[in-house]
Amino acid sequence: MPGRLSDSGMFIIPTPPDSVRTSDSGNSLIPYSPEVRDPVIYNLHHGLKPPISRLSISWSRGNCLRVSFFRVDSTETDTSYVEGEVGGKVVEVKLNVEDGEIGDAERRRIAYGSVAPYAHLQGQKNTVSALSKMSMSSSSYYVEWWQHVIEYSKEINSLLGNPEPPPSSLIEDPKTVLKVVEEPTCLKAAWELMEIFYADKRPQAWLPERLVDWLRDFDSLLTDTEATVHSKLVNLQKEIVNLQVVEDDFNYWEGISSALAVGWLDIVVKLLRLHGSYQLDQLGDRETENGLVEAVAVLVTKMPRLRSESSDRRLGECFETRPEFMKAWEKWRGQVAKLESSAYWVQCDHRQTRESLRKVLQIMLGNVNSLITSACHWMELFIAKFLYVRPFTTGLEGMYSLAKKCMELKPASSTQRLMGLILGILEENTEVVLAECSKSFGPWMVAHVMELLTAGNNQAEMLLHEERHNLGGISIEELHRLVYAQVLSSHALTWQIAPVYLISCPKQGLGMLEILLYKQPMQHNHTLLKNLEICRLYELSGISSNLMKIAGVYHWKHGRKGSGVFWLQQAQDEARLNRIAQELFDFVGKSISDDSFKQWEGLIELLGNETRTAGGLEFLHKYRDFKKSLQQVKGGNVTDVAQQAVESLIMIMKNPSTPQRFWLPLMHDSLKLLTWPERPLLNVSQTNLLLNKLQELSIAKLCPDYCETDLPSQALSSVRLALATNLGRAILEE
Amino acid sequence: MEDSETLEIYKFPQAKYIDALRWFSPLSAFSKFVVLALHDSDSDISTIEIKTLNLSNQSKPFLQLHSSWTSPSRVSSLRVSQTPHKPILSASTFDGSLHFLFAHPVEVSLDSEISVGEKGFHIGPISGIDLFGNNGVECVSVGEDGRVNLVSLGGDSKASYRQVFDSQGLVSYTAVKWASPTEFVTGGLGDSLQWWDLRKPGGVVSQFKGSWAHGNTSGIVHSIDIHPSRKHVCVAGGSSGAVFAWDLRRQQQQILLSGSGHGEAKPHSFSESEIWEVQYDCYTPSSDIGNTSSAQILPVMTCSEDGILAIVEKDVEPEQILAEPCAVNSFDINLQNPSDVICSLEWESVAYLSRQ
């Protein structure tokens, strides 16, 4: 990455706004726009005195860049080295590539919320595929399957914001034509679009009406710079409150025809009813005029619609089946035509009302020119054509060419990211749809929308599930899941939901999961335990034992011996336990006096008395027990107790895991037992064992790695003497 | 089971990780207060915030920021002194410092702060603290470094500490709870509990090690609670879904309330993952009302890594109150009004449960 140092102690990184770029555009699956926008400049203040000798740039978590500044090496320039001056500094820069529509926290909220629906759907997918393998009747599963998908889609959609209507007041202001709701997001608009075209398997004939609904919710998003029907109505709403005679206002009539063109019938009716001729004092004079306005209003409310009956009645008369709808449509058109050619128009005195109402009727009759003037955006014209010119359209037939035609008639000066997606969908080109989703809405969108794309669409399913050589043998679906999982992994709070996505990647998921788990910091038990929980859920016992080993060594190195032993024990890492045992024994040799076992008590308790779990550390346990019995012996001169102490001494001495350096101290501690006044406590063979150990010790003394104990110099000889005496007494006794 | 029918659950997204949370009950009883220890991972700033729980009939309940304090490091444990005339918040951090925040009893603003954090107090994170006292406040703190410290907050609002024990890292402590003004219980690795008595200095008075786990594994104690009327019994929650009790009068007896135990006394189990917190639930009546013996263990509320908030009682099927797709990291029962529970969810939100 090119960078340069400025004179003012700042470092500037110019970056292209698209942080991801493919160099070989010929092979790339996802086309990136080659347009180069202005570079973004980040100013970093490092606050170091020049000269800066070295720079190091690396990625930190997420899209954070870590820039390290080093001053001139202090060893080389001893003369200029001043005490207390920092030799370098690390600065983190957050490269902002967010689109600004959705903040980080909101993005995380969506990510969290989509885990459960996603996991649920994957679970169902597995069940369904298992079932369909058993019985061949796949058609019934297919029907069931899209119900699962639509359920999933609805759940995800609800995460993307549900603009709640403000509490409706009891007395509705007749002048409130358009209710102000929270601005919807493009992400939600895109998701709903995908849902309409891919997941919703209701009759295809309803598709145009579903698009009408979509436009109603998201019309405001179509363009930022140009007018839309929505923006027109918003302006009109502001104006209307102050207007005395609405029917004289040009915008009023404009608003009516525009709203009608895109099928917002309730708004049209509301506006019409604001007409001055409805006022009681005017009713007498403008009877015909009022009659015409009302006639149009009634026709608007009676407009037949081919859609589900369940939607609210504000949209005209709904018909669910085509034949019914066609009959009603012909009838309604007849009524409209009749009104259009009625003689009453001549009697209408108000010129503007007369002309504008006839224009409204022209829209209803499907006059293309009227539609073109009433719609603002090509998408609006597109919808208007379905409503009034091609009411019987089924499915996607001819939609793409119609859209192209509309775009020619209403060219948009700026490209909106939703438009690319819409065109891709209408073109029925899965690759373009995917690319647009990825480019405009990011990895979250692609990873989740995949389920909609493949729902019951065999061609798309083949395309997305096919394993590709140029992707390293994985499918496009897996690729996008992996990408999304990477995004999740790069954040300290979302990494733990990445496994849900990784586990649904059949080829590389497990490998990436392994890397992810190893990358998590081990400092806090909390993180470690959460890591281990993930291992438990996905049955990764190998990784979990490695993680415990890492944690064990980490704690051991940081002086938390207990924690170190605990985690190594959990990992059943006997090799390392034996290794650290040696270090612990050094510590013991120095620190354990007769009464300071208190400190060790907890650790010894932790070790338990099972040999397997403690490795070489089991010695500590025995040592403690032996010391305890010695203490009891010192308390009173009871031969039985002393005899027990001797037994445990012999046990320890026989045990191969007892370190050599403890032999002499152990025997020295038990001098009292060796010279027990009443009778010899050790028999001949036991005494011989100890004597042999002494012999071994004397040989070992010659070795270079012999560990000197801090016992008095005569310790060896006094032990030898005591043993010899005991041997003599024991022989006599036997 | 009747409770679940009238259970109301509300969630409040915080857009920050919740490290700890507690109910807070100062004098002004008109509103309900909650203390949250939050961590913003983007800016790496930790704060302690007092929030009002707004429960008006007009709108959905919501949390409103009341006052806040910036902590020098992430909060590892949060406790509230339940004396209404002098509300004190106490927070320990991962950097090994301990902070006392004094709140105004009526206005509930955070007025002043005292810190303990000199070298030698704790090395590394403090894993648990607990408050006790009426006039002066005594705070016991334990850490993975194996130190047990006692911080006294005198009437003159000065804090001084003394070391009760230092295992020099040979033992790590992960939880602590006062039993009486001079006794407390700590928990640690290997499902162990230790009983301490300040009148008998020099080390633990008594210790317990659970051995119900399968094979060679054992767990970590994350939370301990002691009922004020049954000081000889403490309950603890730890790894592998284990919720267990330790009765000082029957020290060698293992009482497993929940978990994957083996042998003849196989308890009910609702979770196999970490139990992050346990608290006696005075709202749930004991199923065994006739039995008033002091050996009886009252119902305990627990929360777990696999997202379950449940009430556990000996030999009774655990009652699930909440099942979340993410971990429930901590919870608190409102002592003033035990039907109210708040809990912190892994996915940056707080849940409020009203059991009316």
mmCIF file of C-alpha atoms in Angstrom, chain A residues 157-427:
data_model
loop_
_atom_site.group_PDB
_atom_site.id
_atom_site.type_symbol
_atom_site.label_atom_id
_atom_site.label_comp_id
_atom_site.label_asym_id
_atom_site.label_seq_id
_atom_site.Cartn_x
_atom_site.Cartn_y
_atom_site.Cartn_z
ATOM 1 C CA ASN A 157 -37.247 -9.423 7.129
ATOM 2 C CA SER A 158 -38.618 -8.546 10.539
ATOM 3 C CA LEU A 159 -35.051 -7.947 11.713
ATOM 4 C CA LEU A 160 -34.477 -5.311 9.096
ATOM 5 C CA GLY A 161 -36.792 -2.841 10.760
ATOM 6 C CA ASN A 162 -40.515 -2.737 11.036
ATOM 7 C CA PRO A 163 -41.579 0.853 10.646
ATOM 8 C CA GLU A 164 -44.331 0.971 13.196
ATOM 9 C CA PRO A 165 -47.180 3.280 12.306
ATOM 10 C CA PRO A 166 -47.556 6.050 14.848
ATOM 11 C CA PRO A 167 -50.477 5.421 17.183
ATOM 12 C CA SER A 168 -53.558 6.345 15.247
ATOM 13 C CA SER A 169 -55.475 9.100 16.932
ATOM 14 C CA LEU A 170 -59.184 8.615 17.293
ATOM 15 C CA ILE A 171 -60.108 11.664 15.314
ATOM 16 C CA GLU A 172 -58.284 11.472 12.024
ATOM 17 C CA ASP A 173 -57.330 14.714 10.414
ATOM 18 C CA PRO A 174 -58.881 14.610 6.928
ATOM 19 C CA LYS A 175 -55.978 16.640 5.638
ATOM 20 C CA THR A 176 -53.442 13.979 6.607
ATOM 21 C CA VAL A 177 -53.071 12.227 3.313
ATOM 22 C CA LEU A 178 -49.657 10.706 3.789
ATOM 23 C CA LYS A 179 -48.593 9.445 7.170
ATOM 24 C CA VAL A 180 -45.006 10.078 8.039
ATOM 25 C CA VAL A 181 -43.252 6.829 8.871
ATOM 26 C CA GLU A 182 -39.649 6.028 9.574
ATOM 27 C CA GLU A 183 -37.521 5.960 6.445
ATOM 28 C CA PRO A 184 -37.143 2.347 5.299
ATOM 29 C CA THR A 185 -33.716 0.950 4.490
ATOM 30 C CA CYS A 186 -32.469 -0.192 1.102
ATOM 31 C CA LEU A 187 -31.450 -3.455 2.709
ATOM 32 C CA LYS A 188 -35.022 -4.189 3.675
ATOM 33 C CA ALA A 189 -36.236 -3.135 0.250
ATOM 34 C CA ALA A 190 -33.756 -5.489 -1.387
ATOM 35 C CA TRP A 191 -34.702 -8.356 0.904
ATOM 36 C CA GLU A 192 -38.394 -7.913 0.214
ATOM 37 C CA LEU A 193 -37.714 -7.820 -3.488
ATOM 38 C CA MET A 194 -35.870 -11.115 -3.242
ATOM 39 C CA GLU A 195 -38.668 -12.553 -1.169
ATOM 40 C CA ILE A 196 -41.303 -11.509 -3.735
ATOM 41 C CA PHE A 197 -39.506 -13.046 -6.659
ATOM 42 C CA TYR A 198 -37.858 -16.122 -5.158
ATOM 43 C CA ALA A 199 -39.505 -17.232 -1.960
ATOM 44 C CA ASP A 200 -43.128 -16.311 -2.374
ATOM 45 C CA LYS A 201 -44.723 -19.142 -4.288
ATOM 46 C CA ARG A 202 -48.239 -17.809 -4.271
ATOM 47 C CA PRO A 203 -49.969 -17.583 -7.686
ATOM 48 C CA GLN A 204 -47.765 -15.933 -10.281
ATOM 49 C CA ALA A 205 -50.653 -13.762 -11.406
ATOM 50 C CA TRP A 206 -50.377 -11.849 -8.142
ATOM 51 C CA LEU A 207 -46.804 -10.841 -8.819
ATOM 52 C CA PRO A 208 -47.555 -7.370 -10.268
ATOM 53 C CA GLU A 209 -49.694 -6.488 -7.281
ATOM 54 C CA ARG A 210 -46.944 -7.564 -4.936
ATOM 55 C CA LEU A 211 -44.655 -5.170 -6.745
ATOM 56 C CA VAL A 212 -47.239 -2.428 -6.261
ATOM 57 C CA ASP A 213 -47.096 -3.082 -2.517
ATOM 58 C CA TRP A 214 -43.321 -3.090 -2.576
ATOM 59 C CA LEU A 215 -43.212 0.250 -4.369
ATOM 60 C CA ARG A 216 -45.639 1.714 -1.894
ATOM 61 C CA ASP A 217 -43.281 0.864 0.971
ATOM 62 C CA PHE A 218 -40.045 1.812 -0.702
ATOM 63 C CA ASP A 219 -40.846 4.443 -3.304
ATOM 64 C CA SER A 220 -38.902 7.028 -1.337
ATOM 65 C CA LEU A 221 -35.703 5.009 -1.862
ATOM 66 C CA LEU A 222 -35.765 4.953 -5.648
ATOM 67 C CA THR A 223 -33.730 8.097 -6.044
ATOM 68 C CA ASP A 224 -32.072 10.657 -3.826
ATOM 69 C CA THR A 225 -31.902 13.476 -6.322
ATOM 70 C CA GLU A 226 -34.984 13.320 -8.479
ATOM 71 C CA ALA A 227 -38.688 13.529 -7.829
ATOM 72 C CA THR A 228 -40.774 10.459 -7.075
ATOM 73 C CA VAL A 229 -44.466 10.104 -6.491
ATOM 74 C CA HIS A 230 -43.627 9.846 -2.835
ATOM 75 C CA SER A 231 -41.635 13.064 -2.743
ATOM 76 C CA LYS A 232 -44.413 14.798 -4.683
ATOM 77 C CA LEU A 233 -46.962 13.705 -2.129
ATOM 78 C CA VAL A 234 -44.713 14.708 0.764
ATOM 79 C CA ASN A 235 -44.500 18.210 -0.674
ATOM 80 C CA LEU A 236 -48.214 18.281 -1.319
ATOM 81 C CA GLN A 237 -48.894 17.224 2.258
ATOM 82 C CA LYS A 238 -46.929 20.223 3.502
ATOM 83 C CA GLU A 239 -48.742 22.529 1.125
ATOM 84 C CA ILE A 240 -52.236 21.253 1.590
ATOM 85 C CA VAL A 241 -52.534 22.311 5.202
ATOM 86 C CA ASN A 242 -52.360 25.952 4.170
ATOM 87 C CA LEU A 243 -54.437 25.757 0.987
ATOM 88 C CA GLN A 244 -57.917 27.227 1.060
ATOM 89 C CA VAL A 245 -59.110 26.139 -2.397
ATOM 90 C CA VAL A 246 -57.303 22.935 -3.244
ATOM 91 C CA GLU A 247 -58.869 22.388 -6.617
ATOM 92 C CA ASP A 248 -57.189 25.487 -7.995
ATOM 93 C CA ASP A 249 -53.786 24.113 -7.121
ATOM 94 C CA PHE A 250 -51.846 22.400 -9.865
ATOM 95 C CA ASN A 251 -49.937 20.176 -7.457
ATOM 96 C CA TYR A 252 -53.143 18.865 -5.957
ATOM 97 C CA TRP A 253 -54.232 17.385 -9.269
ATOM 98 C CA GLU A 254 -50.721 16.239 -10.033
ATOM 99 C CA GLY A 255 -50.661 14.404 -6.749
ATOM 100 C CA ILE A 256 -53.967 12.709 -7.482
ATOM 101 C CA SER A 257 -52.947 11.414 -10.887
ATOM 102 C CA SER A 258 -49.492 10.338 -9.716
ATOM 103 C CA ALA A 259 -50.892 8.440 -6.755
ATOM 104 C CA LEU A 260 -53.464 6.829 -9.008
ATOM 105 C CA ALA A 261 -50.866 5.823 -11.552
ATOM 106 C CA VAL A 262 -48.962 3.751 -8.995
ATOM 107 C CA GLY A 263 -52.146 2.389 -7.458
ATOM 108 C CA TRP A 264 -52.310 4.174 -4.106
ATOM 109 C CA LEU A 265 -56.055 4.323 -4.270
ATOM 110 C CA ASP A 266 -56.728 5.314 -0.689
ATOM 111 C CA ILE A 267 -54.626 8.415 -1.076
ATOM 112 C CA VAL A 268 -56.406 9.301 -4.306
ATOM 113 C CA VAL A 269 -59.806 8.988 -2.663
ATOM 114 C CA LYS A 270 -58.701 10.994 0.352
ATOM 115 C CA LEU A 271 -57.410 13.767 -1.872
ATOM 116 C CA LEU A 272 -60.526 13.801 -4.007
ATOM 117 C CA ARG A 273 -62.686 14.168 -0.941
ATOM 118 C CA LEU A 274 -60.791 17.349 -0.054
ATOM 119 C CA HIS A 275 -62.253 18.914 -3.182
ATOM 120 C CA GLY A 276 -63.979 22.234 -2.476
ATOM 121 C CA SER A 277 -67.273 21.105 -3.909
ATOM 122 C CA TYR A 278 -67.801 18.850 -0.895
ATOM 123 C CA GLN A 279 -68.065 21.863 1.396
ATOM 124 C CA LEU A 280 -71.582 22.358 2.648
ATOM 125 C CA ASP A 281 -71.841 26.012 1.612
ATOM 126 C CA GLN A 282 -70.774 25.178 -1.933
ATOM 127 C CA LEU A 283 -72.745 22.042 -2.475
ATOM 128 C CA GLY A 284 -75.704 23.898 -3.927
ATOM 129 C CA ASP A 285 -73.740 25.748 -6.581
ATOM 130 C CA ARG A 286 -71.439 22.971 -7.617
ATOM 131 C CA GLU A 287 -73.706 19.999 -7.604
ATOM 132 C CA THR A 288 -72.658 18.582 -10.973
ATOM 133 C CA GLU A 289 -69.028 19.165 -10.274
ATOM 134 C CA ASN A 290 -69.328 17.378 -6.960
ATOM 135 C CA GLY A 291 -71.200 14.564 -8.616
ATOM 136 C CA LEU A 292 -68.350 14.066 -11.060
ATOM 137 C CA VAL A 293 -65.698 14.147 -8.358
ATOM 138 C CA GLU A 294 -67.618 11.626 -6.319
ATOM 139 C CA ALA A 295 -68.223 9.443 -9.370
ATOM 140 C CA VAL A 296 -64.495 9.303 -10.004
ATOM 141 C CA ALA A 297 -63.835 8.605 -6.341
ATOM 142 C CA VAL A 298 -66.310 5.725 -6.377
ATOM 143 C CA LEU A 299 -64.781 4.297 -9.536
ATOM 144 C CA VAL A 300 -61.371 4.461 -7.924
ATOM 145 C CA THR A 301 -62.551 2.552 -4.867
ATOM 146 C CA LYS A 302 -64.209 -0.008 -7.113
ATOM 147 C CA MET A 303 -61.100 -0.686 -9.180
ATOM 148 C CA PRO A 304 -60.666 -4.467 -9.486
ATOM 149 C CA ARG A 305 -57.349 -5.841 -8.250
ATOM 150 C CA LEU A 306 -55.912 -9.291 -8.812
ATOM 151 C CA ARG A 307 -54.573 -10.047 -5.377
ATOM 152 C CA SER A 308 -55.185 -11.882 -2.163
ATOM 153 C CA GLU A 309 -58.423 -10.993 -0.448
ATOM 154 C CA SER A 310 -56.710 -10.890 2.886
ATOM 155 C CA SER A 311 -55.150 -7.466 2.308
ATOM 156 C CA ASP A 312 -57.096 -4.535 3.605
ATOM 157 C CA ARG A 313 -59.927 -3.111 1.614
ATOM 158 C CA ARG A 314 -58.432 0.281 0.942
ATOM 159 C CA LEU A 315 -57.098 -0.921 -2.388
ATOM 160 C CA GLY A 316 -60.234 -1.406 -4.381
ATOM 161 C CA GLU A 317 -62.062 -4.669 -5.051
ATOM 162 C CA CYS A 318 -59.870 -7.726 -4.719
ATOM 163 C CA PHE A 319 -60.229 -10.864 -6.826
ATOM 164 C CA GLU A 320 -58.136 -13.944 -6.229
ATOM 165 C CA THR A 321 -58.569 -15.748 -9.528
ATOM 166 C CA ARG A 322 -57.970 -14.531 -13.019
ATOM 167 C CA PRO A 323 -61.339 -15.291 -14.623
ATOM 168 C CA GLU A 324 -63.219 -13.425 -11.907
ATOM 169 C CA PHE A 325 -60.821 -10.559 -12.132
ATOM 170 C CA MET A 326 -61.059 -10.347 -15.923
ATOM 171 C CA LYS A 327 -64.830 -10.181 -15.778
ATOM 172 C CA ALA A 328 -64.781 -7.458 -13.168
ATOM 173 C CA TRP A 329 -62.088 -5.587 -15.005
ATOM 174 C CA GLU A 330 -64.075 -5.429 -18.253
ATOM 175 C CA LYS A 331 -67.108 -4.215 -16.371
ATOM 176 C CA TRP A 332 -65.143 -1.558 -14.501
ATOM 177 C CA ARG A 333 -63.417 -0.363 -17.660
ATOM 178 C CA GLY A 334 -66.875 -0.039 -19.217
ATOM 179 C CA GLN A 335 -67.999 2.136 -16.343
ATOM 180 C CA VAL A 336 -64.932 4.301 -16.630
ATOM 181 C CA ALA A 337 -65.427 4.703 -20.376
ATOM 182 C CA LYS A 338 -69.060 5.558 -19.806
ATOM 183 C CA LEU A 339 -68.186 8.284 -17.357
ATOM 184 C CA GLU A 340 -65.517 9.550 -19.696
ATOM 185 C CA SER A 341 -68.037 10.060 -22.478
ATOM 186 C CA SER A 342 -70.710 11.393 -20.181
ATOM 187 C CA ALA A 343 -72.515 14.606 -21.008
ATOM 188 C CA TYR A 344 -72.052 15.991 -17.531
ATOM 189 C CA TRP A 345 -68.552 17.203 -18.265
ATOM 190 C CA VAL A 346 -69.931 20.104 -20.260
ATOM 191 C CA GLN A 347 -71.911 21.245 -17.258
ATOM 192 C CA CYS A 348 -68.862 21.332 -15.029
ATOM 193 C CA ASP A 349 -67.898 24.981 -14.627
ATOM 194 C CA HIS A 350 -64.604 24.604 -12.853
ATOM 195 C CA ARG A 351 -62.158 24.254 -15.698
ATOM 196 C CA GLN A 352 -59.324 22.753 -13.697
ATOM 197 C CA THR A 353 -61.526 20.165 -12.077
ATOM 198 C CA ARG A 354 -63.000 19.171 -15.393
ATOM 199 C CA GLU A 355 -59.721 18.809 -17.206
ATOM 200 C CA SER A 356 -57.888 17.108 -14.370
ATOM 201 C CA LEU A 357 -60.655 14.621 -13.693
ATOM 202 C CA ARG A 358 -60.700 13.610 -17.325
ATOM 203 C CA LYS A 359 -56.967 13.130 -17.125
ATOM 204 C CA VAL A 360 -57.535 10.878 -14.153
ATOM 205 C CA LEU A 361 -60.006 8.878 -16.187
ATOM 206 C CA GLN A 362 -57.434 8.589 -18.950
ATOM 207 C CA ILE A 363 -55.051 6.974 -16.477
ATOM 208 C CA MET A 364 -57.728 4.504 -15.524
ATOM 209 C CA LEU A 365 -58.318 3.755 -19.181
ATOM 210 C CA GLY A 366 -54.648 3.014 -19.617
ATOM 211 C CA ASN A 367 -53.618 5.967 -21.772
ATOM 212 C CA VAL A 368 -49.887 5.560 -22.051
ATOM 213 C CA ASN A 369 -49.131 9.244 -22.386
ATOM 214 C CA SER A 370 -51.069 10.067 -19.242
ATOM 215 C CA LEU A 371 -49.196 7.360 -17.415
ATOM 216 C CA ILE A 372 -45.856 8.695 -18.589
ATOM 217 C CA THR A 373 -46.622 12.207 -17.417
ATOM 218 C CA SER A 374 -47.985 11.042 -14.066
ATOM 219 C CA ALA A 375 -45.115 8.750 -13.137
ATOM 220 C CA CYS A 376 -41.751 10.218 -12.156
ATOM 221 C CA HIS A 377 -39.342 7.318 -11.977
ATOM 222 C CA TRP A 378 -39.101 4.509 -14.499
ATOM 223 C CA MET A 379 -40.012 2.016 -11.797
ATOM 224 C CA GLU A 380 -43.212 3.914 -11.181
ATOM 225 C CA LEU A 381 -44.057 3.894 -14.857
ATOM 226 C CA PHE A 382 -43.268 0.194 -14.899
ATOM 227 C CA ILE A 383 -45.767 -0.434 -12.128
ATOM 228 C CA ALA A 384 -48.360 1.876 -13.704
ATOM 229 C CA LYS A 385 -48.191 -0.127 -16.908
ATOM 230 C CA PHE A 386 -49.013 -3.321 -15.053
ATOM 231 C CA LEU A 387 -51.921 -1.715 -13.312
ATOM 232 C CA TYR A 388 -53.548 -0.082 -16.302
ATOM 233 C CA VAL A 389 -52.033 -1.404 -19.539
ATOM 234 C CA ARG A 390 -51.253 -5.058 -18.865
ATOM 235 C CA PRO A 391 -53.452 -6.040 -15.956
ATOM 236 C CA PHE A 392 -53.385 -9.725 -16.914
ATOM 237 C CA THR A 393 -49.628 -10.231 -16.791
ATOM 238 C CA THR A 394 -48.559 -13.480 -15.173
ATOM 239 C CA GLY A 395 -45.142 -14.003 -13.669
ATOM 240 C CA LEU A 396 -42.014 -12.577 -15.188
ATOM 241 C CA GLU A 397 -43.095 -12.784 -18.821
ATOM 242 C CA GLY A 398 -42.050 -9.677 -20.711
ATOM 243 C CA MET A 399 -41.118 -7.834 -17.544
ATOM 244 C CA TYR A 400 -37.511 -7.285 -18.467
ATOM 245 C CA SER A 401 -38.189 -5.759 -21.891
ATOM 246 C CA LEU A 402 -40.921 -3.617 -20.367
ATOM 247 C CA ALA A 403 -38.503 -2.382 -17.736
ATOM 248 C CA LYS A 404 -35.961 -1.529 -20.411
ATOM 249 C CA LYS A 405 -38.610 0.407 -22.322
ATOM 250 C CA CYS A 406 -39.625 2.307 -19.197
ATOM 251 C CA MET A 407 -36.013 3.170 -18.524
ATOM 252 C CA GLU A 408 -35.694 4.661 -21.972
ATOM 253 C CA LEU A 409 -38.767 6.774 -21.372
ATOM 254 C CA LYS A 410 -37.683 7.877 -17.916
ATOM 255 C CA PRO A 411 -33.901 7.773 -17.891
ATOM 256 C CA ALA A 412 -32.471 8.011 -14.390
ATOM 257 C CA SER A 413 -29.492 10.298 -14.041
ATOM 258 C CA SER A 414 -27.951 8.432 -11.134
ATOM 259 C CA THR A 415 -27.812 4.714 -10.611
ATOM 260 C CA GLN A 416 -29.411 3.528 -7.443
ATOM 261 C CA ARG A 417 -28.191 0.257 -6.024
ATOM 262 C CA LEU A 418 -31.674 -1.242 -5.919
ATOM 263 C CA MET A 419 -32.121 -0.732 -9.633
ATOM 264 C CA GLY A 420 -29.290 -3.035 -10.604
ATOM 265 C CA LEU A 421 -30.816 -5.721 -8.412
ATOM 266 C CA ILE A 422 -34.277 -5.234 -9.910
ATOM 267 C CA LEU A 423 -32.957 -5.497 -13.444
ATOM 268 C CA GLY A 424 -30.992 -8.618 -12.584
ATOM 269 C CA ILE A 425 -34.093 -10.225 -11.152
ATOM 270 C CA LEU A 426 -36.262 -9.291 -14.128
ATOM 271 C CA GLU A 427 -33.600 -10.572 -16.472
#
